[in-house]
Amino acid sequence: MLSRVLRFVRMPLVLLVIWAVLRFMLLPVFHVPYEPRGNAMLSVLGLTIISCLYFGAMSRRVGNFSWVGTILIGVVLGFWAELLILIMTLISFAAGVETYYIHWDALNIPRDAPHATMAQAMMTRAGGLIAGPILGTIMALIGRAVFSALAPKCND
């Protein structure tokens, strides 16, 4: 079933990679400040939630998945998004590049605190590897429960 789910969600998986890379480049390449509006651009979390809702809604009528398949869709999308965030954070620290991924607000540290260390950032991001699949699963299940009737049938 995992291979079917991966084939079904390959478009949002690719979009998440594109979003993560563009978000990485916002500060060092495009010089878009994190605040007041930069953080809202290319939100990996926002795209993950929307993708989970859409693909959760389509899981039964288009993908012909059971509820377990819908759960797996949410887990895959949530884990992939958090893994990308962790990788981009690691690259930011390793390359010494100031990006949105290592901004104090993104890492949930106080504004007046010194810069986070790589270990602190990786611990924060590792927690996301657990929270991301949970959030993705909840959103996929909501998508299926609420919006499933709006999804087209495979033969429509």
PDB file of C-alpha atoms in Angstrom:
ATOM      1  CA  MET A   1       0.000   0.000   0.000  1.00  0.00           C
ATOM      2  CA  LEU A   2       2.913   2.360   0.660  1.00  0.00           C
ATOM      3  CA  SER A   3       3.978   2.272  -2.998  1.00  0.00           C
ATOM      4  CA  ARG A   4       0.395   3.115  -4.067  1.00  0.00           C
ATOM      5  CA  VAL A   5       0.320   6.018  -1.629  1.00  0.00           C
ATOM      6  CA  LEU A   6       3.691   7.306  -2.867  1.00  0.00           C
ATOM      7  CA  ARG A   7       2.449   7.205  -6.470  1.00  0.00           C
ATOM      8  CA  PHE A   8      -0.791   8.931  -5.446  1.00  0.00           C
ATOM      9  CA  VAL A   9       0.923  11.807  -3.603  1.00  0.00           C
ATOM     10  CA  ARG A  10       3.949  12.341  -5.845  1.00  0.00           C
ATOM     11  CA  MET A  11       2.720  15.766  -7.002  1.00  0.00           C
ATOM     12  CA  PRO A  12       2.544  17.278  -3.485  1.00  0.00           C
ATOM     13  CA  LEU A  13       5.876  15.610  -2.641  1.00  0.00           C
ATOM     14  CA  VAL A  14       7.511  17.443  -5.548  1.00  0.00           C
ATOM     15  CA  LEU A  15       5.712  20.696  -4.707  1.00  0.00           C
ATOM     16  CA  LEU A  16       6.977  20.469  -1.131  1.00  0.00           C
ATOM     17  CA  VAL A  17      10.553  20.165  -2.413  1.00  0.00           C
ATOM     18  CA  ILE A  18      10.059  23.215  -4.638  1.00  0.00           C
ATOM     19  CA  TRP A  19       8.504  25.195  -1.747  1.00  0.00           C
ATOM     20  CA  ALA A  20      11.302  24.202   0.647  1.00  0.00           C
ATOM     21  CA  VAL A  21      14.062  25.197  -1.794  1.00  0.00           C
ATOM     22  CA  LEU A  22      12.398  28.509  -2.701  1.00  0.00           C
ATOM     23  CA  ARG A  23      11.859  29.245   0.997  1.00  0.00           C
ATOM     24  CA  PHE A  24      15.545  28.506   1.568  1.00  0.00           C
ATOM     25  CA  MET A  25      16.464  31.097  -1.075  1.00  0.00           C
ATOM     26  CA  LEU A  26      14.114  33.894   0.063  1.00  0.00           C
ATOM     27  CA  LEU A  27      16.613  35.582   2.385  1.00  0.00           C
ATOM     28  CA  PRO A  28      20.057  34.881   0.898  1.00  0.00           C
ATOM     29  CA  VAL A  29      19.121  35.112  -2.794  1.00  0.00           C
ATOM     30  CA  PHE A  30      16.017  37.301  -3.034  1.00  0.00           C
ATOM     31  CA  HIS A  31      16.725  39.393   0.110  1.00  0.00           C
ATOM     32  CA  VAL A  32      13.153  39.142   1.396  1.00  0.00           C
ATOM     33  CA  PRO A  33      13.176  39.843   5.152  1.00  0.00           C
ATOM     34  CA  TYR A  34      11.578  37.246   7.423  1.00  0.00           C
ATOM     35  CA  GLU A  35       9.250  39.751   8.988  1.00  0.00           C
ATOM     36  CA  PRO A  36       6.694  41.289   8.616  1.00  0.00           C
ATOM     37  CA  ARG A  37       5.449  39.340   5.574  1.00  0.00           C
ATOM     38  CA  GLY A  38       8.276  37.151   4.331  1.00  0.00           C
ATOM     39  CA  ASN A  39       7.463  34.245   6.616  1.00  0.00           C
ATOM     40  CA  ALA A  40       4.003  33.820   5.082  1.00  0.00           C
ATOM     41  CA  MET A  41       5.465  33.347   1.610  1.00  0.00           C
ATOM     42  CA  LEU A  42       6.048  29.765   0.535  1.00  0.00           C
ATOM     43  CA  SER A  43       4.984  28.201   3.825  1.00  0.00           C
ATOM     44  CA  VAL A  44       5.928  24.527   3.856  1.00  0.00           C
ATOM     45  CA  LEU A  45       3.479  23.916   6.699  1.00  0.00           C
ATOM     46  CA  GLY A  46       0.666  25.663   4.828  1.00  0.00           C
ATOM     47  CA  LEU A  47       1.266  23.637   1.684  1.00  0.00           C
ATOM     48  CA  THR A  48       1.390  20.450   3.739  1.00  0.00           C
ATOM     49  CA  ILE A  49      -1.961  21.154   5.376  1.00  0.00           C
ATOM     50  CA  ILE A  50      -3.639  22.017   2.074  1.00  0.00           C
ATOM     51  CA  SER A  51      -2.134  18.968   0.348  1.00  0.00           C
ATOM     52  CA  CYS A  52      -3.285  16.686   3.156  1.00  0.00           C
ATOM     53  CA  LEU A  53      -6.805  18.101   2.944  1.00  0.00           C
ATOM     54  CA  TYR A  54      -6.974  17.720  -0.846  1.00  0.00           C
ATOM     55  CA  PHE A  55      -5.439  14.302  -1.098  1.00  0.00           C
ATOM     56  CA  GLY A  56      -7.310  13.071   1.954  1.00  0.00           C
ATOM     57  CA  ALA A  57     -10.532  14.154   0.252  1.00  0.00           C
ATOM     58  CA  MET A  58      -9.575  12.370  -2.966  1.00  0.00           C
ATOM     59  CA  SER A  59      -8.266   9.256  -1.248  1.00  0.00           C
ATOM     60  CA  ARG A  60     -11.489   7.256  -1.444  1.00  0.00           C
ATOM     61  CA  ARG A  61     -13.069   8.274  -4.735  1.00  0.00           C
ATOM     62  CA  VAL A  62      -9.926   8.809  -6.822  1.00  0.00           C
ATOM     63  CA  GLY A  63      -7.275   6.711  -5.095  1.00  0.00           C
ATOM     64  CA  ASN A  64      -9.629   3.958  -3.918  1.00  0.00           C
ATOM     65  CA  PHE A  65      -7.948   3.901  -0.490  1.00  0.00           C
ATOM     66  CA  SER A  66      -9.414   2.698   2.781  1.00  0.00           C
ATOM     67  CA  TRP A  67      -9.211   4.819   5.926  1.00  0.00           C
ATOM     68  CA  VAL A  68      -5.815   3.250   6.597  1.00  0.00           C
ATOM     69  CA  GLY A  69      -4.637   4.505   3.199  1.00  0.00           C
ATOM     70  CA  THR A  70      -5.877   7.989   4.063  1.00  0.00           C
ATOM     71  CA  ILE A  71      -3.925   7.854   7.320  1.00  0.00           C
ATOM     72  CA  LEU A  72      -0.832   6.761   5.405  1.00  0.00           C
ATOM     73  CA  ILE A  73      -1.267   9.693   3.003  1.00  0.00           C
ATOM     74  CA  GLY A  74      -1.220  12.101   5.950  1.00  0.00           C
ATOM     75  CA  VAL A  75       1.784  10.389   7.529  1.00  0.00           C
ATOM     76  CA  VAL A  76       3.790  10.431   4.284  1.00  0.00           C
ATOM     77  CA  LEU A  77       3.066  14.091   3.506  1.00  0.00           C
ATOM     78  CA  GLY A  78       3.626  15.254   7.090  1.00  0.00           C
ATOM     79  CA  PHE A  79       6.859  13.316   7.487  1.00  0.00           C
ATOM     80  CA  TRP A  80       8.204  14.431   4.091  1.00  0.00           C
ATOM     81  CA  ALA A  81       7.543  18.099   4.878  1.00  0.00           C
ATOM     82  CA  GLU A  82       9.261  17.880   8.257  1.00  0.00           C
ATOM     83  CA  LEU A  83      12.179  15.941   6.792  1.00  0.00           C
ATOM     84  CA  LEU A  84      12.667  18.684   4.193  1.00  0.00           C
ATOM     85  CA  ILE A  85      12.577  21.329   6.927  1.00  0.00           C
ATOM     86  CA  LEU A  86      15.174  19.393   8.936  1.00  0.00           C
ATOM     87  CA  ILE A  87      17.433  18.997   5.882  1.00  0.00           C
ATOM     88  CA  MET A  88      17.156  22.686   4.961  1.00  0.00           C
ATOM     89  CA  THR A  89      17.972  23.659   8.547  1.00  0.00           C
ATOM     90  CA  LEU A  90      21.008  21.371   8.511  1.00  0.00           C
ATOM     91  CA  ILE A  91      22.185  22.818   5.180  1.00  0.00           C
ATOM     92  CA  SER A  92      21.720  26.361   6.519  1.00  0.00           C
ATOM     93  CA  PHE A  93      23.933  25.664   9.522  1.00  0.00           C
ATOM     94  CA  ALA A  94      26.513  23.601   7.637  1.00  0.00           C
ATOM     95  CA  ALA A  95      26.898  26.225   4.900  1.00  0.00           C
ATOM     96  CA  GLY A  96      26.729  29.152   7.319  1.00  0.00           C
ATOM     97  CA  VAL A  97      23.902  30.735   5.330  1.00  0.00           C
ATOM     98  CA  GLU A  98      21.282  32.840   7.091  1.00  0.00           C
ATOM     99  CA  THR A  99      17.902  31.469   5.937  1.00  0.00           C
ATOM    100  CA  TYR A 100      14.330  31.385   7.168  1.00  0.00           C
ATOM    101  CA  TYR A 101      14.989  27.906   8.558  1.00  0.00           C
ATOM    102  CA  ILE A 102      17.379  29.175  11.257  1.00  0.00           C
ATOM    103  CA  HIS A 103      15.544  32.388  12.129  1.00  0.00           C
ATOM    104  CA  TRP A 104      14.894  32.730  15.881  1.00  0.00           C
ATOM    105  CA  ASP A 105      11.123  32.753  15.385  1.00  0.00           C
ATOM    106  CA  ALA A 106      11.159  29.629  13.212  1.00  0.00           C
ATOM    107  CA  LEU A 107      13.103  27.793  15.920  1.00  0.00           C
ATOM    108  CA  ASN A 108      10.846  29.073  18.744  1.00  0.00           C
ATOM    109  CA  ILE A 109      13.604  30.757  20.725  1.00  0.00           C
ATOM    110  CA  PRO A 110      13.288  34.187  22.383  1.00  0.00           C
ATOM    111  CA  ARG A 111      14.172  37.180  20.230  1.00  0.00           C
ATOM    112  CA  ASP A 112      16.803  38.456  22.634  1.00  0.00           C
ATOM    113  CA  ALA A 113      18.456  35.034  23.042  1.00  0.00           C
ATOM    114  CA  PRO A 114      21.728  34.358  21.236  1.00  0.00           C
ATOM    115  CA  HIS A 115      21.591  32.483  17.950  1.00  0.00           C
ATOM    116  CA  ALA A 116      20.553  28.892  18.318  1.00  0.00           C
ATOM    117  CA  THR A 117      23.260  26.286  18.052  1.00  0.00           C
ATOM    118  CA  MET A 118      23.064  23.578  15.456  1.00  0.00           C
ATOM    119  CA  ALA A 119      22.265  21.036  18.185  1.00  0.00           C
ATOM    120  CA  GLN A 120      19.352  23.138  19.483  1.00  0.00           C
ATOM    121  CA  ALA A 121      17.979  23.572  15.981  1.00  0.00           C
ATOM    122  CA  MET A 122      18.264  19.881  15.139  1.00  0.00           C
ATOM    123  CA  MET A 123      16.485  18.927  18.371  1.00  0.00           C
ATOM    124  CA  THR A 124      13.650  21.301  17.516  1.00  0.00           C
ATOM    125  CA  ARG A 125      13.414  19.945  13.984  1.00  0.00           C
ATOM    126  CA  ALA A 126      13.612  16.318  15.183  1.00  0.00           C
ATOM    127  CA  GLY A 127      10.461  16.964  17.218  1.00  0.00           C
ATOM    128  CA  GLY A 128       8.794  17.986  13.985  1.00  0.00           C
ATOM    129  CA  LEU A 129       9.445  14.521  12.566  1.00  0.00           C
ATOM    130  CA  ILE A 130       6.903  13.281  15.120  1.00  0.00           C
ATOM    131  CA  ALA A 131       4.485  16.229  15.092  1.00  0.00           C
ATOM    132  CA  GLY A 132       4.386  16.537  11.276  1.00  0.00           C
ATOM    133  CA  PRO A 133       2.942  13.084  10.567  1.00  0.00           C
ATOM    134  CA  ILE A 134       0.384  13.544  13.345  1.00  0.00           C
ATOM    135  CA  LEU A 135      -0.792  16.875  11.911  1.00  0.00           C
ATOM    136  CA  GLY A 136      -0.763  15.449   8.382  1.00  0.00           C
ATOM    137  CA  THR A 137      -2.869  12.486   9.459  1.00  0.00           C
ATOM    138  CA  ILE A 138      -5.418  14.712  11.184  1.00  0.00           C
ATOM    139  CA  MET A 139      -5.696  16.962   8.119  1.00  0.00           C
ATOM    140  CA  ALA A 140      -6.005  14.002   5.717  1.00  0.00           C
ATOM    141  CA  LEU A 141      -8.741  12.465   7.865  1.00  0.00           C
ATOM    142  CA  ILE A 142     -10.591  15.791   8.032  1.00  0.00           C
ATOM    143  CA  GLY A 143     -10.242  16.101   4.255  1.00  0.00           C
ATOM    144  CA  ARG A 144     -11.723  12.660   3.731  1.00  0.00           C
ATOM    145  CA  ALA A 145     -14.497  13.054   6.302  1.00  0.00           C
ATOM    146  CA  VAL A 146     -15.592  16.553   5.258  1.00  0.00           C
ATOM    147  CA  PHE A 147     -14.679  16.998   1.592  1.00  0.00           C
ATOM    148  CA  SER A 148     -14.759  13.470   0.176  1.00  0.00           C
ATOM    149  CA  ALA A 149     -18.161  14.000  -1.451  1.00  0.00           C
ATOM    150  CA  LEU A 150     -16.725  16.911  -3.476  1.00  0.00           C
ATOM    151  CA  ALA A 151     -13.964  14.798  -5.023  1.00  0.00           C
ATOM    152  CA  PRO A 152     -14.601  13.482  -8.525  1.00  0.00           C
ATOM    153  CA  LYS A 153     -15.038   9.781  -9.103  1.00  0.00           C
ATOM    154  CA  CYS A 154     -12.267   8.140 -11.060  1.00  0.00           C
ATOM    155  CA  ASN A 155     -14.592   7.589 -14.045  1.00  0.00           C
ATOM    156  CA  ASP A 156     -16.074  11.136 -14.077  1.00  0.00           C
TER     157      ASP A 156
END
